[in-house]
Each structure stands twice: as structure tokens, then as C-alpha cells.
């Protein structure tokens, strides 16, 4: 690690370097862990301080009266820093203010905020105070420049030690990715690798696996175990009814729950709800239960659901609207019930004499299996990670995100994004390119190509042995949309927060298209002008060259790829014209509906009867058939490649999957936009939106009535459905 180095911190009158001013500069010179020098100055900003800044820093107008100007201070600051590497917390903020004041520094810069977000990938806060607390660093007076600078130096040293403790394979991979970049932290991770190699050596087979692109050496060993799944649940032929009175005794004032949790509040409405839920299981009924806040709904339905699943080996799915409630059920409510059953097994809790059903249930609960399932986009896709790792044109945001993910991979066993901090929109956008995608994979292919390391399918496989599965409405409805392929088979469903179900169905079945979205889709197929070594057609052509195919076959495929590229370019050219015409129409016909939230215009029969609508249809007639032909060309290319002997073409199966997924997206966009512009469906509602600035135009559709969908796919399809909420 660099030594010596100088840490820098500023206090300012506000956050805008263009209009605010520096009021204090603090620098501390470190040689390793030792502080060897300090430098600080108060600066007169030639303006009054706000009450907030004085409260935050403790600096007053009187403190700054008669102090030097920033111009007087900067030469001394430059001399103190010299050529030393600079360390700062959120370095861009400090350097931005210095540049605005006229000081441009070319020193090597290390940002502890950026470093911490990589090395501690699952923290909720990366503030200096939070990080100092985590590492036991004393922050004598927060928001005073010298104290903050000294704490930043100690934090940097702590992070350097943290980095050197990373698995050597992780450091090697980060440095491989950053080798040809100008990333500011490149030298930091090179130094960390050198430090790590003093005590750790990479086994030969691990190094070879890493060099071949294998993800294995980078994963938490617990995430690589195979065959560690519970036995698949097979329902009993003749279900045994629940003992409703026995279950109700669980919640009585002197029941086992109150014995284990002395603060438990006995509630009659909770017991009434439990009885209603248990009866619904026994009778195979569909039930709607409205229970106000404070009833204790979750225990009232979880206990009978758990009992039914254990007694009869019949899986129960519990769906919530929010992931927060989903996590609460999984991490608090169900463990609380299991704790009570454990107390019954050990004798630390009891039930009235003669009531044996709860004791029997407690014994069965020793083998209780529960699974938490979320939608695909919540899980890291190893295959898509491999694809990004293989690129040689990564930008700095992608490098930072990949480094964070690689560190996280040494810790996670689930691959669930809830464990990973994604603080910025750029981070979340990159995650979207790393997450599992619908249509982009299958259980069999991921099992073969990723060696059972796919987090989504591992979770799906574990759920097949679960008595109870906790999902959110989005995944519940996604399972309906794909014909039951997202969740293991089930006949019993509990829907909590059921008043959100209609909106969730509408959202799940809604569609949105915009010019930027479509341009990104076309770029994923073939970037504009063929720029950069990316796009599925570029990857396909590169793989075919390496595949050992005959010249005749390769030339034929190359012609087809070139023709598909031309269709992409044609679609891109015509896309802008269509959205420009539609933008003009919406701008002229929104009827003054614009607000601070933008403009929304219903695309109904009346709107389509406007004379100017003809120009919109003409614009669509130019781009629509082109999109359709592009989708057809991609599907034809995929089918032709599928018939080849793929043995010599590297990763062709993965590329075919990507090609098929992108072709599906092209065709879906075509069908939805065609319906909105030309051929609306009877049960559809269509509209266009302009954002508040009047720049971004999007086309939307949604089902008009969702009741028949609920009836067909839930009430008619399942043995019993229980819906509950505070308001129904």
C-alpha cells in the first residue's frame, strides 16, 4: 500500500462546488499506521454561515473572521501534499471544491467510500461515521476537517488490511479485469495481491481454473455444494384434518407461545382468524379474511399452514406484496413458531393434559423445511457474470461493480441482491445485466454449464423439498404467467396484503416501451455502427470463427448474420422517426393534462380518430414490419445454428439462449406497440406518457379487467386460497 500518503478533508458552506465555498481544510500525513504531520486552516468564505453548517461543524462566523482567503491558503496546501498519494472519503467532493477554487491536483487518489463499497459489499451505510464505528476508529469531532482526515487515514489502513485478507483468486481476478484500465484503485488492488501472496499461494488447479474463466475459485465454498437439498415433498393421498382446537391452544393466554415469549399479547381476533384458516384447509375452501392492524395475522395463518404442510406433506405457498414482509415472515415469525415447537420438544413449554396434537406437531416440526423465493432478477446469474468478465472494454462503473460482486461472491451462499449494496442508479443498471433473466436460461443448461452453481435454480431446487414457500406477489403472478414453471407445484395458497393483488396483477401484465429502451435492446443485438466488441451477433460471429466449421457453412451463416445486422441498423434509423411523430401528436393532443408529473394520454378510439393520428400509423408502418422481420430473422438464425454440430463451437448454447431471449423481446415489443397503435385488444387499455420535462416518451398497455384472471388461475386452479389484509 502507498506509504507515506496524505489524507484530505474539507468543510464547506454547502454541497455545490459552483456556488458554495470552503471554510476549513485538514490534511494528515501518514507513514503506514503512524501520523507524522498535520496541516489545517480555517478559511474566510466572505459570506455568512447557515445555521445548519454551524450546527453540523461547530464553526461560527466569529471563528472565520480575519482568517485567510482560499487563494492565500492553496499554495501552502499544495506544498504540504507534494507528490504524495491522496486519500479522501468521497474524494470527488473534496477535489471538486479544490478545482473550483483553482487547485488542480494530479496525485494518485484513493477514495475510502469507493473502497469500502467494494470491500464491504453488503453495508447499508458507507458514511465515515458508520465505517469508523465498524473498525473501532475514534472520531473525536465529526465534521471537523483534521479529525475527519485522521479518521480517514486510519480507515484506509484498515481497508488495506481487509483487502489483503481477501482470497488470492479474488484479487487476481480483480487485477486481471483492471489491467488495461485507468481505474484509480487499480494500484491499490495490485498492492493487495502482492501483500496476500506473501502468506498465501494459489493451488495449481485453482490458477488453471481461474485462467480458463471458471467461476469456481471465486465462490464461497458453501455456495458450491451439490446434492445438499431436502427430499422432494410427496403429498399424502388422504389428508388428515387439522385439530383446530389444539392449534388455537397454541395462542391462548397460558399456551406455549405465551410461555416462551412472556411479552406475548393474547388476542381473540387472532384466534378467530386462526380457526377460520384451519377450517379452510380442512374443507378446501376459498376464504377472504379482513383483519385490522394489530390482529396478528401472520401467526394466525402461518401456524395452520405449517401444521397442514407437516401433517399431510402438502406444500403451502404464502405470498406477500412486499419483500420486507416476506423477509419478516422468513426471518422472524416462522423462527418464532419453530422456537416454541423446540420448547415443546425439550419440555420447556407445555400444553394442557390430554392435548397431544401440539406435541405431535412439535415432533414433526423438527423436520420442517421453509424456502424463501424471489423473482429471477433478485439473483446473480453466473453465466451473465462470466459474459461480463470476458469483456475487455469495461468502463469504470462496470469495473467497480464487478469488483464489489467478486468480493461479495466470497461471502454469499444465496446470490440474492438483498445482500448486496446497490446505492446508485448506475449500480442497479449494471446489476440488471448480471441478474438472472426470464428466457435466458434453463435448469438443465445451467446445471451443465455452471456445475450446479446457478443461485436461482439452487433456490428453486431447495424449494421442491419445502413444506412452506414464502414468495411475493410478483413471483406468484410470474409463476401463473409461465404456466407454473417458476414455483414447485402447490395446491394451497395464502395471500397476505391481498388488497395489493389487483395492482400487482396489473403491473405484472403491463407493458412499457420507449425509444431508449428499444435502442438498448438493439444495441444488445448489434451496437450502432458495430462499435465496440459487444452485441450477441458480434459474439456469435467470433465463436463461429473459432468453431472449426467448414468454410461453406461459416460463409452462409456469416451472410445471415450480416443480413440481421442490416435489419438492426434499419430498425434503429426508423425508430427515431416513429417516436418523433408520436411525440408531436401527444404534445398537440394532451388537452392541457400536463402536471408536475408529466403528461398521460389515453390511446382510445376517440384519439385514434384524430386526423393527425394517420401520421403516427404511417410512422409505425415503417418501423413495425422492420421489427417483426428482425425478430423473425433472429429466430431463423437461431434455428439454423441449433441444427449444427455444436461440439466445436465454444459457448454456442449460451449464445443461442441469448439470441432467443433477445428475439422474444423484439417480438414482444412489436406485438404490444402494434396493438397500441393499430390493433387494440378488447381487454386492453393503452396510453402514452411524456415525462415532466417533455423529453422521454413511453407507450404503455395494461389489462382492463383482472378479475377473470384471478378466478381462472387461482380460485379455479387451486384447492384452497386464503386472502387476507387489513382492508379488502
PDB file of N, CA and C in Angstrom, residues 360-424:
ATOM      1  N   UNK A 360     -47.418 -33.748  19.035  1.00  0.00           N
ATOM      2  CA  UNK A 360     -47.138 -34.490  17.802  1.00  0.00           C
ATOM      3  C   UNK A 360     -46.666 -33.552  16.697  1.00  0.00           C
ATOM      4  N   UNK A 361     -47.310 -32.387  16.613  1.00  0.00           N
ATOM      5  CA  UNK A 361     -46.911 -31.397  15.610  1.00  0.00           C
ATOM      6  C   UNK A 361     -45.499 -30.895  15.885  1.00  0.00           C
ATOM      7  N   UNK A 362     -45.161 -30.720  17.170  1.00  0.00           N
ATOM      8  CA  UNK A 362     -43.820 -30.259  17.529  1.00  0.00           C
ATOM      9  C   UNK A 362     -42.762 -31.263  17.085  1.00  0.00           C
ATOM     10  N   UNK A 363     -43.064 -32.556  17.219  1.00  0.00           N
ATOM     11  CA  UNK A 363     -42.119 -33.575  16.761  1.00  0.00           C
ATOM     12  C   UNK A 363     -41.955 -33.521  15.245  1.00  0.00           C
ATOM     13  N   UNK A 364     -43.074 -33.350  14.534  1.00  0.00           N
ATOM     14  CA  UNK A 364     -42.995 -33.245  13.075  1.00  0.00           C
ATOM     15  C   UNK A 364     -42.226 -31.998  12.649  1.00  0.00           C
ATOM     16  N   UNK A 365     -42.368 -30.921  13.427  1.00  0.00           N
ATOM     17  CA  UNK A 365     -41.736 -29.648  13.068  1.00  0.00           C
ATOM     18  C   UNK A 365     -40.223 -29.712  13.119  1.00  0.00           C
ATOM     19  N   UNK A 366     -39.676 -30.758  13.740  1.00  0.00           N
ATOM     20  CA  UNK A 366     -38.222 -30.898  13.777  1.00  0.00           C
ATOM     21  C   UNK A 366     -37.655 -31.075  12.369  1.00  0.00           C
ATOM     22  N   UNK A 367     -38.497 -31.529  11.433  1.00  0.00           N
ATOM     23  CA  UNK A 367     -38.053 -31.680  10.044  1.00  0.00           C
ATOM     24  C   UNK A 367     -38.656 -30.647   9.113  1.00  0.00           C
ATOM     25  N   UNK A 368     -39.152 -29.562   9.666  1.00  0.00           N
ATOM     26  CA  UNK A 368     -39.828 -28.538   8.859  1.00  0.00           C
ATOM     27  C   UNK A 368     -38.840 -27.837   7.922  1.00  0.00           C
ATOM     28  N   UNK A 369     -39.238 -27.701   6.669  1.00  0.00           N
ATOM     29  CA  UNK A 369     -38.409 -27.023   5.664  1.00  0.00           C
ATOM     30  C   UNK A 369     -39.188 -25.842   5.098  1.00  0.00           C
ATOM     31  N   UNK A 370     -38.548 -24.679   5.085  1.00  0.00           N
ATOM     32  CA  UNK A 370     -39.170 -23.483   4.518  1.00  0.00           C
ATOM     33  C   UNK A 370     -38.208 -22.878   3.502  1.00  0.00           C
ATOM     34  N   UNK A 371     -38.754 -22.323   2.437  1.00  0.00           N
ATOM     35  CA  UNK A 371     -37.932 -21.692   1.396  1.00  0.00           C
ATOM     36  C   UNK A 371     -38.439 -20.283   1.150  1.00  0.00           C
ATOM     37  N   UNK A 372     -37.503 -19.383   0.954  1.00  0.00           N
ATOM     38  CA  UNK A 372     -37.810 -18.004   0.575  1.00  0.00           C
ATOM     39  C   UNK A 372     -37.463 -17.864  -0.900  1.00  0.00           C
ATOM     40  N   UNK A 373     -38.451 -17.550  -1.712  1.00  0.00           N
ATOM     41  CA  UNK A 373     -38.209 -17.433  -3.148  1.00  0.00           C
ATOM     42  C   UNK A 373     -38.565 -16.036  -3.634  1.00  0.00           C
ATOM     43  N   UNK A 374     -37.722 -15.529  -4.516  1.00  0.00           N
ATOM     44  CA  UNK A 374     -37.947 -14.218  -5.123  1.00  0.00           C
ATOM     45  C   UNK A 374     -37.833 -14.362  -6.636  1.00  0.00           C
ATOM     46  N   UNK A 375     -38.182 -13.305  -7.339  1.00  0.00           N
ATOM     47  CA  UNK A 375     -38.108 -13.331  -8.794  1.00  0.00           C
ATOM     48  C   UNK A 375     -36.681 -13.451  -9.285  1.00  0.00           C
ATOM     49  N   UNK A 376     -36.540 -13.863 -10.539  1.00  0.00           N
ATOM     50  CA  UNK A 376     -35.219 -14.109 -11.114  1.00  0.00           C
ATOM     51  C   UNK A 376     -34.292 -12.908 -10.990  1.00  0.00           C
ATOM     52  N   UNK A 377     -34.839 -11.707 -11.161  1.00  0.00           N
ATOM     53  CA  UNK A 377     -33.985 -10.515 -11.186  1.00  0.00           C
ATOM     54  C   UNK A 377     -33.319 -10.243  -9.847  1.00  0.00           C
ATOM     55  N   UNK A 378     -33.711 -10.987  -8.798  1.00  0.00           N
ATOM     56  CA  UNK A 378     -33.087 -10.824  -7.486  1.00  0.00           C
ATOM     57  C   UNK A 378     -31.822 -11.661  -7.330  1.00  0.00           C
ATOM     58  N   UNK A 379     -31.521 -12.528  -8.309  1.00  0.00           N
ATOM     59  CA  UNK A 379     -30.406 -13.459  -8.157  1.00  0.00           C
ATOM     60  C   UNK A 379     -29.323 -13.212  -9.205  1.00  0.00           C
ATOM     61  N   UNK A 380     -28.086 -13.303  -8.764  1.00  0.00           N
ATOM     62  CA  UNK A 380     -26.953 -13.201  -9.679  1.00  0.00           C
ATOM     63  C   UNK A 380     -26.928 -14.403 -10.608  1.00  0.00           C
ATOM     64  N   UNK A 381     -26.704 -14.140 -11.887  1.00  0.00           N
ATOM     65  CA  UNK A 381     -26.583 -15.213 -12.880  1.00  0.00           C
ATOM     66  C   UNK A 381     -25.102 -15.466 -13.149  1.00  0.00           C
ATOM     67  N   UNK A 382     -24.553 -16.620 -12.779  1.00  0.00           N
ATOM     68  CA  UNK A 382     -23.129 -16.889 -13.033  1.00  0.00           C
ATOM     69  C   UNK A 382     -22.769 -16.806 -14.511  1.00  0.00           C
ATOM     70  N   UNK A 383     -23.696 -17.218 -15.369  1.00  0.00           N
ATOM     71  CA  UNK A 383     -23.405 -17.186 -16.807  1.00  0.00           C
ATOM     72  C   UNK A 383     -23.264 -15.755 -17.301  1.00  0.00           C
ATOM     73  N   UNK A 384     -24.160 -14.859 -16.846  1.00  0.00           N
ATOM     74  CA  UNK A 384     -24.076 -13.463 -17.282  1.00  0.00           C
ATOM     75  C   UNK A 384     -22.861 -12.778 -16.648  1.00  0.00           C
ATOM     76  N   UNK A 385     -22.508 -13.199 -15.436  1.00  0.00           N
ATOM     77  CA  UNK A 385     -21.281 -12.688 -14.820  1.00  0.00           C
ATOM     78  C   UNK A 385     -20.070 -13.109 -15.646  1.00  0.00           C
ATOM     79  N   UNK A 386     -20.036 -14.361 -16.084  1.00  0.00           N
ATOM     80  CA  UNK A 386     -18.935 -14.829 -16.930  1.00  0.00           C
ATOM     81  C   UNK A 386     -18.841 -14.004 -18.210  1.00  0.00           C
ATOM     82  N   UNK A 387     -20.000 -13.681 -18.783  1.00  0.00           N
ATOM     83  CA  UNK A 387     -20.012 -12.891 -20.017  1.00  0.00           C
ATOM     84  C   UNK A 387     -19.393 -11.522 -19.790  1.00  0.00           C
ATOM     85  N   UNK A 388     -19.752 -10.862 -18.688  1.00  0.00           N
ATOM     86  CA  UNK A 388     -19.186  -9.540 -18.418  1.00  0.00           C
ATOM     87  C   UNK A 388     -17.704  -9.648 -18.079  1.00  0.00           C
ATOM     88  N   UNK A 389     -17.311 -10.702 -17.373  1.00  0.00           N
ATOM     89  CA  UNK A 389     -15.896 -10.889 -17.030  1.00  0.00           C
ATOM     90  C   UNK A 389     -15.036 -11.075 -18.271  1.00  0.00           C
ATOM     91  N   UNK A 390     -15.625 -11.612 -19.331  1.00  0.00           N
ATOM     92  CA  UNK A 390     -14.840 -11.899 -20.537  1.00  0.00           C
ATOM     93  C   UNK A 390     -14.657 -10.677 -21.425  1.00  0.00           C
ATOM     94  N   UNK A 391     -15.346  -9.575 -21.112  1.00  0.00           N
ATOM     95  CA  UNK A 391     -15.218  -8.379 -21.941  1.00  0.00           C
ATOM     96  C   UNK A 391     -13.908  -7.656 -21.653  1.00  0.00           C
ATOM     97  N   UNK A 392     -13.363  -7.008 -22.684  1.00  0.00           N
ATOM     98  CA  UNK A 392     -12.127  -6.245 -22.494  1.00  0.00           C
ATOM     99  C   UNK A 392     -12.359  -4.748 -22.691  1.00  0.00           C
ATOM    100  N   UNK A 393     -13.642  -4.316 -22.660  1.00  0.00           N
ATOM    101  CA  UNK A 393     -13.937  -2.895 -22.836  1.00  0.00           C
ATOM    102  C   UNK A 393     -14.777  -2.366 -21.679  1.00  0.00           C
ATOM    103  N   UNK A 394     -14.520  -2.874 -20.467  1.00  0.00           N
ATOM    104  CA  UNK A 394     -15.288  -2.460 -19.298  1.00  0.00           C
ATOM    105  C   UNK A 394     -15.013  -1.003 -18.962  1.00  0.00           C
ATOM    106  N   UNK A 395     -16.082  -0.253 -18.629  1.00  0.00           N
ATOM    107  CA  UNK A 395     -15.869   1.110 -18.158  1.00  0.00           C
ATOM    108  C   UNK A 395     -15.647   1.093 -16.648  1.00  0.00           C
ATOM    109  N   UNK A 396     -15.368   2.252 -16.068  1.00  0.00           N
ATOM    110  CA  UNK A 396     -15.001   2.300 -14.649  1.00  0.00           C
ATOM    111  C   UNK A 396     -16.155   1.869 -13.749  1.00  0.00           C
ATOM    112  N   UNK A 397     -17.391   2.273 -14.087  1.00  0.00           N
ATOM    113  CA  UNK A 397     -18.540   1.860 -13.281  1.00  0.00           C
ATOM    114  C   UNK A 397     -18.684   0.343 -13.287  1.00  0.00           C
ATOM    115  N   UNK A 398     -18.483  -0.272 -14.439  1.00  0.00           N
ATOM    116  CA  UNK A 398     -18.585  -1.727 -14.537  1.00  0.00           C
ATOM    117  C   UNK A 398     -17.466  -2.406 -13.756  1.00  0.00           C
ATOM    118  N   UNK A 399     -16.262  -1.839 -13.805  1.00  0.00           N
ATOM    119  CA  UNK A 399     -15.148  -2.393 -13.034  1.00  0.00           C
ATOM    120  C   UNK A 399     -15.443  -2.368 -11.540  1.00  0.00           C
ATOM    121  N   UNK A 400     -15.919  -1.221 -11.060  1.00  0.00           N
ATOM    122  CA  UNK A 400     -16.224  -1.102  -9.632  1.00  0.00           C
ATOM    123  C   UNK A 400     -17.300  -2.101  -9.219  1.00  0.00           C
ATOM    124  N   UNK A 401     -18.327  -2.212 -10.042  1.00  0.00           N
ATOM    125  CA  UNK A 401     -19.417  -3.133  -9.725  1.00  0.00           C
ATOM    126  C   UNK A 401     -18.936  -4.575  -9.746  1.00  0.00           C
ATOM    127  N   UNK A 402     -18.136  -4.936 -10.738  1.00  0.00           N
ATOM    128  CA  UNK A 402     -17.613  -6.302 -10.800  1.00  0.00           C
ATOM    129  C   UNK A 402     -16.724  -6.611  -9.600  1.00  0.00           C
ATOM    130  N   UNK A 403     -15.888  -5.647  -9.212  1.00  0.00           N
ATOM    131  CA  UNK A 403     -15.033  -5.858  -8.038  1.00  0.00           C
ATOM    132  C   UNK A 403     -15.891  -6.099  -6.797  1.00  0.00           C
ATOM    133  N   UNK A 404     -16.951  -5.313  -6.642  1.00  0.00           N
ATOM    134  CA  UNK A 404     -17.847  -5.484  -5.487  1.00  0.00           C
ATOM    135  C   UNK A 404     -18.514  -6.860  -5.522  1.00  0.00           C
ATOM    136  N   UNK A 405     -18.973  -7.267  -6.692  1.00  0.00           N
ATOM    137  CA  UNK A 405     -19.631  -8.568  -6.823  1.00  0.00           C
ATOM    138  C   UNK A 405     -18.647  -9.700  -6.539  1.00  0.00           C
ATOM    139  N   UNK A 406     -17.409  -9.567  -7.008  1.00  0.00           N
ATOM    140  CA  UNK A 406     -16.416 -10.613  -6.775  1.00  0.00           C
ATOM    141  C   UNK A 406     -16.108 -10.763  -5.289  1.00  0.00           C
ATOM    142  N   UNK A 407     -16.030  -9.649  -4.569  1.00  0.00           N
ATOM    143  CA  UNK A 407     -15.829  -9.728  -3.118  1.00  0.00           C
ATOM    144  C   UNK A 407     -17.054 -10.363  -2.462  1.00  0.00           C
ATOM    145  N   UNK A 408     -18.231  -9.950  -2.902  1.00  0.00           N
ATOM    146  CA  UNK A 408     -19.484 -10.493  -2.352  1.00  0.00           C
ATOM    147  C   UNK A 408     -19.598 -11.998  -2.586  1.00  0.00           C
ATOM    148  N   UNK A 409     -19.095 -12.468  -3.718  1.00  0.00           N
ATOM    149  CA  UNK A 409     -19.167 -13.898  -4.021  1.00  0.00           C
ATOM    150  C   UNK A 409     -18.405 -14.742  -3.008  1.00  0.00           C
ATOM    151  N   UNK A 410     -17.418 -14.171  -2.346  1.00  0.00           N
ATOM    152  CA  UNK A 410     -16.681 -14.922  -1.330  1.00  0.00           C
ATOM    153  C   UNK A 410     -17.499 -15.080  -0.053  1.00  0.00           C
ATOM    154  N   UNK A 411     -18.614 -14.332   0.052  1.00  0.00           N
ATOM    155  CA  UNK A 411     -19.412 -14.326   1.276  1.00  0.00           C
ATOM    156  C   UNK A 411     -20.784 -14.964   1.109  1.00  0.00           C
ATOM    157  N   UNK A 412     -21.408 -14.762  -0.052  1.00  0.00           N
ATOM    158  CA  UNK A 412     -22.804 -15.165  -0.209  1.00  0.00           C
ATOM    159  C   UNK A 412     -22.945 -16.653  -0.498  1.00  0.00           C
ATOM    160  N   UNK A 413     -24.032 -17.224  -0.029  1.00  0.00           N
ATOM    161  CA  UNK A 413     -24.414 -18.582  -0.417  1.00  0.00           C
ATOM    162  C   UNK A 413     -25.713 -18.570  -1.208  1.00  0.00           C
ATOM    163  N   UNK A 414     -26.372 -17.407  -1.283  1.00  0.00           N
ATOM    164  CA  UNK A 414     -27.681 -17.325  -1.931  1.00  0.00           C
ATOM    165  C   UNK A 414     -27.654 -16.580  -3.260  1.00  0.00           C
ATOM    166  N   UNK A 415     -26.692 -15.652  -3.445  1.00  0.00           N
ATOM    167  CA  UNK A 415     -26.685 -14.828  -4.650  1.00  0.00           C
ATOM    168  C   UNK A 415     -27.828 -13.841  -4.703  1.00  0.00           C
ATOM    169  N   UNK A 416     -28.470 -13.568  -3.577  1.00  0.00           N
ATOM    170  CA  UNK A 416     -29.641 -12.691  -3.504  1.00  0.00           C
ATOM    171  C   UNK A 416     -29.186 -11.244  -3.393  1.00  0.00           C
ATOM    172  N   UNK A 417     -29.697 -10.379  -4.259  1.00  0.00           N
ATOM    173  CA  UNK A 417     -29.267  -8.990  -4.301  1.00  0.00           C
ATOM    174  C   UNK A 417     -29.560  -8.239  -3.009  1.00  0.00           C
ATOM    175  N   UNK A 418     -30.450  -8.754  -2.153  1.00  0.00           N
ATOM    176  CA  UNK A 418     -30.736  -8.067  -0.899  1.00  0.00           C
ATOM    177  C   UNK A 418     -29.488  -8.011  -0.025  1.00  0.00           C
ATOM    178  N   UNK A 419     -28.533  -8.920  -0.272  1.00  0.00           N
ATOM    179  CA  UNK A 419     -27.287  -8.942   0.494  1.00  0.00           C
ATOM    180  C   UNK A 419     -26.239  -7.986  -0.060  1.00  0.00           C
ATOM    181  N   UNK A 420     -26.529  -7.356  -1.182  1.00  0.00           N
ATOM    182  CA  UNK A 420     -25.528  -6.550  -1.884  1.00  0.00           C
ATOM    183  C   UNK A 420     -25.984  -5.101  -1.933  1.00  0.00           C
ATOM    184  N   UNK A 421     -25.121  -4.197  -1.516  1.00  0.00           N
ATOM    185  CA  UNK A 421     -25.459  -2.778  -1.571  1.00  0.00           C
ATOM    186  C   UNK A 421     -25.378  -2.281  -3.011  1.00  0.00           C
ATOM    187  N   UNK A 422     -26.466  -1.660  -3.478  1.00  0.00           N
ATOM    188  CA  UNK A 422     -26.519  -1.070  -4.828  1.00  0.00           C
ATOM    189  C   UNK A 422     -27.000   0.366  -4.674  1.00  0.00           C
ATOM    190  N   UNK A 423     -26.106   1.260  -4.216  1.00  0.00           N
ATOM    191  CA  UNK A 423     -26.548   2.601  -3.808  1.00  0.00           C
ATOM    192  C   UNK A 423     -26.904   3.544  -4.941  1.00  0.00           C
ATOM    193  N   UNK A 424     -26.415   3.323  -6.150  1.00  0.00           N
ATOM    194  CA  UNK A 424     -26.643   4.293  -7.222  1.00  0.00           C
ATOM    195  C   UNK A 424     -27.442   3.668  -8.363  1.00  0.00           C
TER     196      UNK A 424
END
